[in-house]
Protein backbone atom coordinates (compact mmCIF):
# COMPACT_ATOMS: atom_id res chain seq x y z
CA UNK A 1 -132.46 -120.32 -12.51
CA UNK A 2 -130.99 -122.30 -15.02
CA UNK A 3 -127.11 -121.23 -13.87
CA UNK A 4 -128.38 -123.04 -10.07
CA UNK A 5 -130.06 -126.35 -11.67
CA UNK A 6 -126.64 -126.65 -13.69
CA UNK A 7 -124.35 -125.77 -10.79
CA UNK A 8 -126.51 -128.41 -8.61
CA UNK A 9 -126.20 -130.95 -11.39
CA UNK A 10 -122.46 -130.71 -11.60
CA UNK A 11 -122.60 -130.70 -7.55
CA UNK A 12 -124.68 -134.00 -7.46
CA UNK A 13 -122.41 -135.27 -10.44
CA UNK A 14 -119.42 -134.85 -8.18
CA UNK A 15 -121.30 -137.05 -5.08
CA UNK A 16 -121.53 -140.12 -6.89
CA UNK A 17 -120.24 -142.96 -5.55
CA UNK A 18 -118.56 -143.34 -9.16
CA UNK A 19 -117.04 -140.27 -9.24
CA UNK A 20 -113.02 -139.86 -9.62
CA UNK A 21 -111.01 -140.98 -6.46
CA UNK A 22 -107.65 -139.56 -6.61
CA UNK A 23 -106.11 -142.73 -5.06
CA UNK A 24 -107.39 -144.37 -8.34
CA UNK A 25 -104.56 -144.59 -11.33
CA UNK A 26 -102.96 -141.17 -10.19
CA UNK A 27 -99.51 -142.18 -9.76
CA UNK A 28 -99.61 -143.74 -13.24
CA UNK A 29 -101.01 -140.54 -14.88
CA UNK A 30 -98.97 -138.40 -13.31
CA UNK A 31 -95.98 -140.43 -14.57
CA UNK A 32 -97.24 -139.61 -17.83
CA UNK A 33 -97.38 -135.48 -17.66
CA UNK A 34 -95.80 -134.84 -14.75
CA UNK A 35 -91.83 -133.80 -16.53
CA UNK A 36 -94.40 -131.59 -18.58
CA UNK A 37 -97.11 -129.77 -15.85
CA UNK A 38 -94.80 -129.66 -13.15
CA UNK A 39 -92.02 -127.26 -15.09
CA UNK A 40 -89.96 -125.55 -12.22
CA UNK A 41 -88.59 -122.79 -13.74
CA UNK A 42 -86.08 -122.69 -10.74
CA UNK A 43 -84.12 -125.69 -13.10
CA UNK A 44 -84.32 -123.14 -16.33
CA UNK A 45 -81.20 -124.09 -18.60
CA UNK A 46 -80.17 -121.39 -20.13
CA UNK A 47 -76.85 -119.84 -21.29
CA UNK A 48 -74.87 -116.77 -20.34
CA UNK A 49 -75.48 -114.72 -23.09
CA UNK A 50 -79.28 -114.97 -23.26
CA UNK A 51 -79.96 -114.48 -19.20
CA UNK A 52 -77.55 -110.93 -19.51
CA UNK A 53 -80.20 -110.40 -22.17
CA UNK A 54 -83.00 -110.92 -20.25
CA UNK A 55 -81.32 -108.96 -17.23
CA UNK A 56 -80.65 -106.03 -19.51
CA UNK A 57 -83.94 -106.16 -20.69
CA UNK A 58 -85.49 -105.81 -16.77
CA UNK A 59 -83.44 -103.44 -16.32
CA UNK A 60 -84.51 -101.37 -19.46
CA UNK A 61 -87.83 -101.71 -17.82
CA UNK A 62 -87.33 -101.13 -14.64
CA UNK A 63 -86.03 -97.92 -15.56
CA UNK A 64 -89.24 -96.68 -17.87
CA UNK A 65 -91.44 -97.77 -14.69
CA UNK A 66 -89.33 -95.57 -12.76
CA UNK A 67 -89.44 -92.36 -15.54
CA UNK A 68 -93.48 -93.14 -15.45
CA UNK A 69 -93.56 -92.06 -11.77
CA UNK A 70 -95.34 -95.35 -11.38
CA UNK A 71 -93.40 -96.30 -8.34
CA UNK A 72 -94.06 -92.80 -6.76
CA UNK A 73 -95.30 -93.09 -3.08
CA UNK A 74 -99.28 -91.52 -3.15
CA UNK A 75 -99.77 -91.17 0.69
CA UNK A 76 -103.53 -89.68 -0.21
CA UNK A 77 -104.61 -92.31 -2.09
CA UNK A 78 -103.59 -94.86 0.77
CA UNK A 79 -105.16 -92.20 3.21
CA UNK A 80 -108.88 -92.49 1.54
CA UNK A 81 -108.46 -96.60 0.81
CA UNK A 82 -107.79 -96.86 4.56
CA UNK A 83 -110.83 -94.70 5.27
CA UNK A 84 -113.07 -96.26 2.78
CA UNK A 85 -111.72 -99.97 4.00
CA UNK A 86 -112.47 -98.91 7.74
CA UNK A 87 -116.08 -97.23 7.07
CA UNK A 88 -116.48 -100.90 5.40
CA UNK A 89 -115.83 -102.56 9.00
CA UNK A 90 -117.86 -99.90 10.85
CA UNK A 91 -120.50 -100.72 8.67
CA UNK A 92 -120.63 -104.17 9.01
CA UNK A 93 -120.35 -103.55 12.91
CA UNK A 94 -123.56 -101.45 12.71
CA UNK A 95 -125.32 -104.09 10.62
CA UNK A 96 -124.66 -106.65 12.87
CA UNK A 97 -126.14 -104.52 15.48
CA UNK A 98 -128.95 -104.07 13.58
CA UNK A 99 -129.08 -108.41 13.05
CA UNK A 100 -128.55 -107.93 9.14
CA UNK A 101 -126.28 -110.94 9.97
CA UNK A 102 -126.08 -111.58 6.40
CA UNK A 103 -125.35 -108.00 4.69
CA UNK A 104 -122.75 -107.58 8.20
CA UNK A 105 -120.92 -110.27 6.92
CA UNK A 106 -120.26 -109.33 3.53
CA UNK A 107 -118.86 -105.96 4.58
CA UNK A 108 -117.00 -107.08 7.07
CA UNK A 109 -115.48 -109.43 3.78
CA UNK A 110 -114.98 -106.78 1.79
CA UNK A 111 -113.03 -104.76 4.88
CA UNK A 112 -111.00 -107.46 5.94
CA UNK A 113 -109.71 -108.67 2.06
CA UNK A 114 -109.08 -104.63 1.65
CA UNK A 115 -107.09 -104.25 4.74
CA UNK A 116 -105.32 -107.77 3.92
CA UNK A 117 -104.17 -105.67 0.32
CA UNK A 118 -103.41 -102.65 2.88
CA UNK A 119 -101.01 -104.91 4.52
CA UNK A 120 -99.63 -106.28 1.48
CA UNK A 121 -98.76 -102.72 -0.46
CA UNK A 122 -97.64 -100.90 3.71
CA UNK A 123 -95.03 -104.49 3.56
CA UNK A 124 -94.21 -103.62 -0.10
CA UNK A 125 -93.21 -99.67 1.44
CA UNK A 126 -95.67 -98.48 -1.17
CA UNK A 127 -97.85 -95.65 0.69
CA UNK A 128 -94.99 -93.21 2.19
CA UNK A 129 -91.32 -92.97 1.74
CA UNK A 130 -90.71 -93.81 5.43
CA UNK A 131 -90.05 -97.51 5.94
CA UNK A 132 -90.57 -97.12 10.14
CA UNK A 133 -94.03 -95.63 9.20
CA UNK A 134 -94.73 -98.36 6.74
CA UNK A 135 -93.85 -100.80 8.87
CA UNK A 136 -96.20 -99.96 11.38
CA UNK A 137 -99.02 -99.44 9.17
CA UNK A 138 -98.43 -102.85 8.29
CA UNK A 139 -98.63 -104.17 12.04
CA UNK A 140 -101.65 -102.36 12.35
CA UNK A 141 -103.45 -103.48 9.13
CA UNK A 142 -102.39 -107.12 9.91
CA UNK A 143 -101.95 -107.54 13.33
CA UNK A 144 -103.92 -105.25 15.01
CA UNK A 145 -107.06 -105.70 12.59
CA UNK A 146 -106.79 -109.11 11.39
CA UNK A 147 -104.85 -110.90 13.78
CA UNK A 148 -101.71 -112.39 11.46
CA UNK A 149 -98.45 -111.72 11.86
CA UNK A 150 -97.66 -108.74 9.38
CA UNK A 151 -93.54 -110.17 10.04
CA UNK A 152 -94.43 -113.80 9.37
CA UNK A 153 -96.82 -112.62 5.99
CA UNK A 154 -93.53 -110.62 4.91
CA UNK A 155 -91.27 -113.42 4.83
CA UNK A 156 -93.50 -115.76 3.31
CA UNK A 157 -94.34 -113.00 0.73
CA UNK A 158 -90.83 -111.81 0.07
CA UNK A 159 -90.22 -115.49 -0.63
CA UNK A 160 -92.81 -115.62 -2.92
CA UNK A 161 -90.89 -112.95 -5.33
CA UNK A 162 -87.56 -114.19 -4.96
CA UNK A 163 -88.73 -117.68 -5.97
CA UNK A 164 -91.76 -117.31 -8.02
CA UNK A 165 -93.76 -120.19 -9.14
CA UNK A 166 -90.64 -122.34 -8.18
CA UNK A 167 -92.30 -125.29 -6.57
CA UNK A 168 -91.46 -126.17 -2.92
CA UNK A 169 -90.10 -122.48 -2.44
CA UNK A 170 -93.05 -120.36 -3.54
CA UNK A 171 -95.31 -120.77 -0.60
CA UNK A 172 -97.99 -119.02 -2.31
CA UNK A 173 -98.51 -121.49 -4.91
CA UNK A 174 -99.31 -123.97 -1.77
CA UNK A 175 -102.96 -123.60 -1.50
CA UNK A 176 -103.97 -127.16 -0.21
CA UNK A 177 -106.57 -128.34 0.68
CA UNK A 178 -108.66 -125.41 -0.98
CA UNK A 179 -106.93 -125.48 -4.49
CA UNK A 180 -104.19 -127.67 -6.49
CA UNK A 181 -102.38 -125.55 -8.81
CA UNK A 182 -100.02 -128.36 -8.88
CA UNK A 183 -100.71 -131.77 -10.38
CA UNK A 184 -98.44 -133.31 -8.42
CA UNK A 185 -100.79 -131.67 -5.56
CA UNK A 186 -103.38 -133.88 -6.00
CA UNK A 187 -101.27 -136.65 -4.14
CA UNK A 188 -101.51 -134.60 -1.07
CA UNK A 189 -105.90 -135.61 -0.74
CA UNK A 190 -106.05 -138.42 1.26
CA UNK A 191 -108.56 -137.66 4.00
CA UNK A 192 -112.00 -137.76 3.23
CA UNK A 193 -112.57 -134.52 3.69
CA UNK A 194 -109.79 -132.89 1.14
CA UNK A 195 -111.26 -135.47 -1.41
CA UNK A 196 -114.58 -134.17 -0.93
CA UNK A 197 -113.02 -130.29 -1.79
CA UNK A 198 -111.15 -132.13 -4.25
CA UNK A 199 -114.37 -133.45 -6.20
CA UNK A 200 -116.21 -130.33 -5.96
CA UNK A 201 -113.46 -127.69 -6.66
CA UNK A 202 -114.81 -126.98 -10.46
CA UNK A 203 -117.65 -125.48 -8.37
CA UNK A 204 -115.55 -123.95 -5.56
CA UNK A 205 -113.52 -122.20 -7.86
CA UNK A 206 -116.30 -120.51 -10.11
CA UNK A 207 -117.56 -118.78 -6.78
CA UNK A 208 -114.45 -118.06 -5.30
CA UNK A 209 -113.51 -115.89 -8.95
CA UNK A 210 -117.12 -114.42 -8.86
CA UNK A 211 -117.04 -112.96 -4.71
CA UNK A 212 -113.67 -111.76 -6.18
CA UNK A 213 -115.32 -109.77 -8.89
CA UNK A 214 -118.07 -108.91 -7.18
CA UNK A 215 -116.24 -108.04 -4.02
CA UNK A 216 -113.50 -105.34 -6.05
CA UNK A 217 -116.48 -104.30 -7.90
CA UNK A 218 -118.91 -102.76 -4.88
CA UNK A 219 -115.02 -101.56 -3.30
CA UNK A 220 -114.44 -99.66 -6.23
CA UNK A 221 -118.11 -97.78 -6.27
CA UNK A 222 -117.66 -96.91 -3.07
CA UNK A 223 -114.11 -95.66 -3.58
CA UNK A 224 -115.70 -93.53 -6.39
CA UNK A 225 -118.48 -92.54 -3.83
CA UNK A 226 -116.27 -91.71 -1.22
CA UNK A 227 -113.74 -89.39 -3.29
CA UNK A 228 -117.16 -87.46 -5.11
CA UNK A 229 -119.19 -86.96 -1.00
């Protein structure tokens, strides 16, 4: 009780009329911290002999998570997480059948952000050792179940680890309207509506991380149930 009156206090806090417009003094404080929050690390300066170091260094990794078996295909395990994922939809079919509109809806959640990771790790080539048969799991998972283009998702995502964090490349780090990870970001709110997500994102965010946490939590129970029936 006391979490919800202080989560509708900071929610009621962030609807006055008073509260921060981001068309108020931005440009001015981003001039301030902006050569310091924004750092692309695509402009690192650095010389020869330290980035052979750091290359030498990856590759001394690279090599250990290799000897670890760690990038070993493990087919079986991808087997169950797609049969646990889809008993998730099924479920959520049947509850909606049953008008638990509410419970249907979280399962169906939980399926759809498992099959979205499904995607991910078939684009990555992590279940098997065949690329065709990856490839196609990935259609399925993505296009087939979730409608997105599995293709599209692979460029943007392959992008996304050639050119991490470097801003304007790294697609992923472009989360407008829902998030800013950028300060610079905040010049993008200009409609009402993205300055309304933009006053109350202190309380988007807490629930966002706690469905995450809750959401890989029930996954991984029924993982465990699924491998002990």
């Amino acid at each position: 009780m006391q979490m919800l009156r202080t989560c509708f206090m900071l929610f009621t806090k962030a609807l006055r009329k008073n509260a921060w417009d981001p068309s108020e003094d931005l440009e001015e404080a981003l001039k301030i911290r902006l050569d310091k929050a924004d750092v692309n690390i695509a402009a690192y300066d650095i010389s020869v002999e330290e980035e052979k170091k750091v290359v030498e260094s990856f590759e001394r990794l690279r090599r250990r998570v290799y000897e670890w078996g760690l990038m070993d295909s493990r087919p079986w395990y991808y087997v169950m997480k797609s049969l646990t994922t889809s008993s998730f939809m099924f479920i959520a079919f049947y509850l909606q059948y049953c008008e638990w509109y509410l419970t249907s809806a979280i399962c169906l959640a939980v399926a759809w952000q498992q099959f979205g990771w499904l995607t991910h790790d078939c684009a990555h080539h992590q279940p098997t050792r065949n690329r065709k048969l990856n490839n196609m799991l990935s259609i399925v998972f993505g296009n087939l179940v979730q409608g997105f283009s599995s293709d599209w998702w692979k460029d943007k995502h392959n992008t996304h680890h050639a050119a991490t964090n470097m801003i304007d490349r790294d697609r992923d780090i472009d989360l407008f309207p829902l998030l800013a990870l950028i300060p610079s970001d905040i010049l993008k709110y200009k409609l009402p509506a993205e300055r309304f997500i933009l006053k109350v994102r202190y309380i988007v965010i807490p629930l966002l991380l706690t469905y995450s946490t809750v959401e890989s939590s029930l996954f991984t129970l029924a993982c465990v149930l699924f491998t002990c029936a």
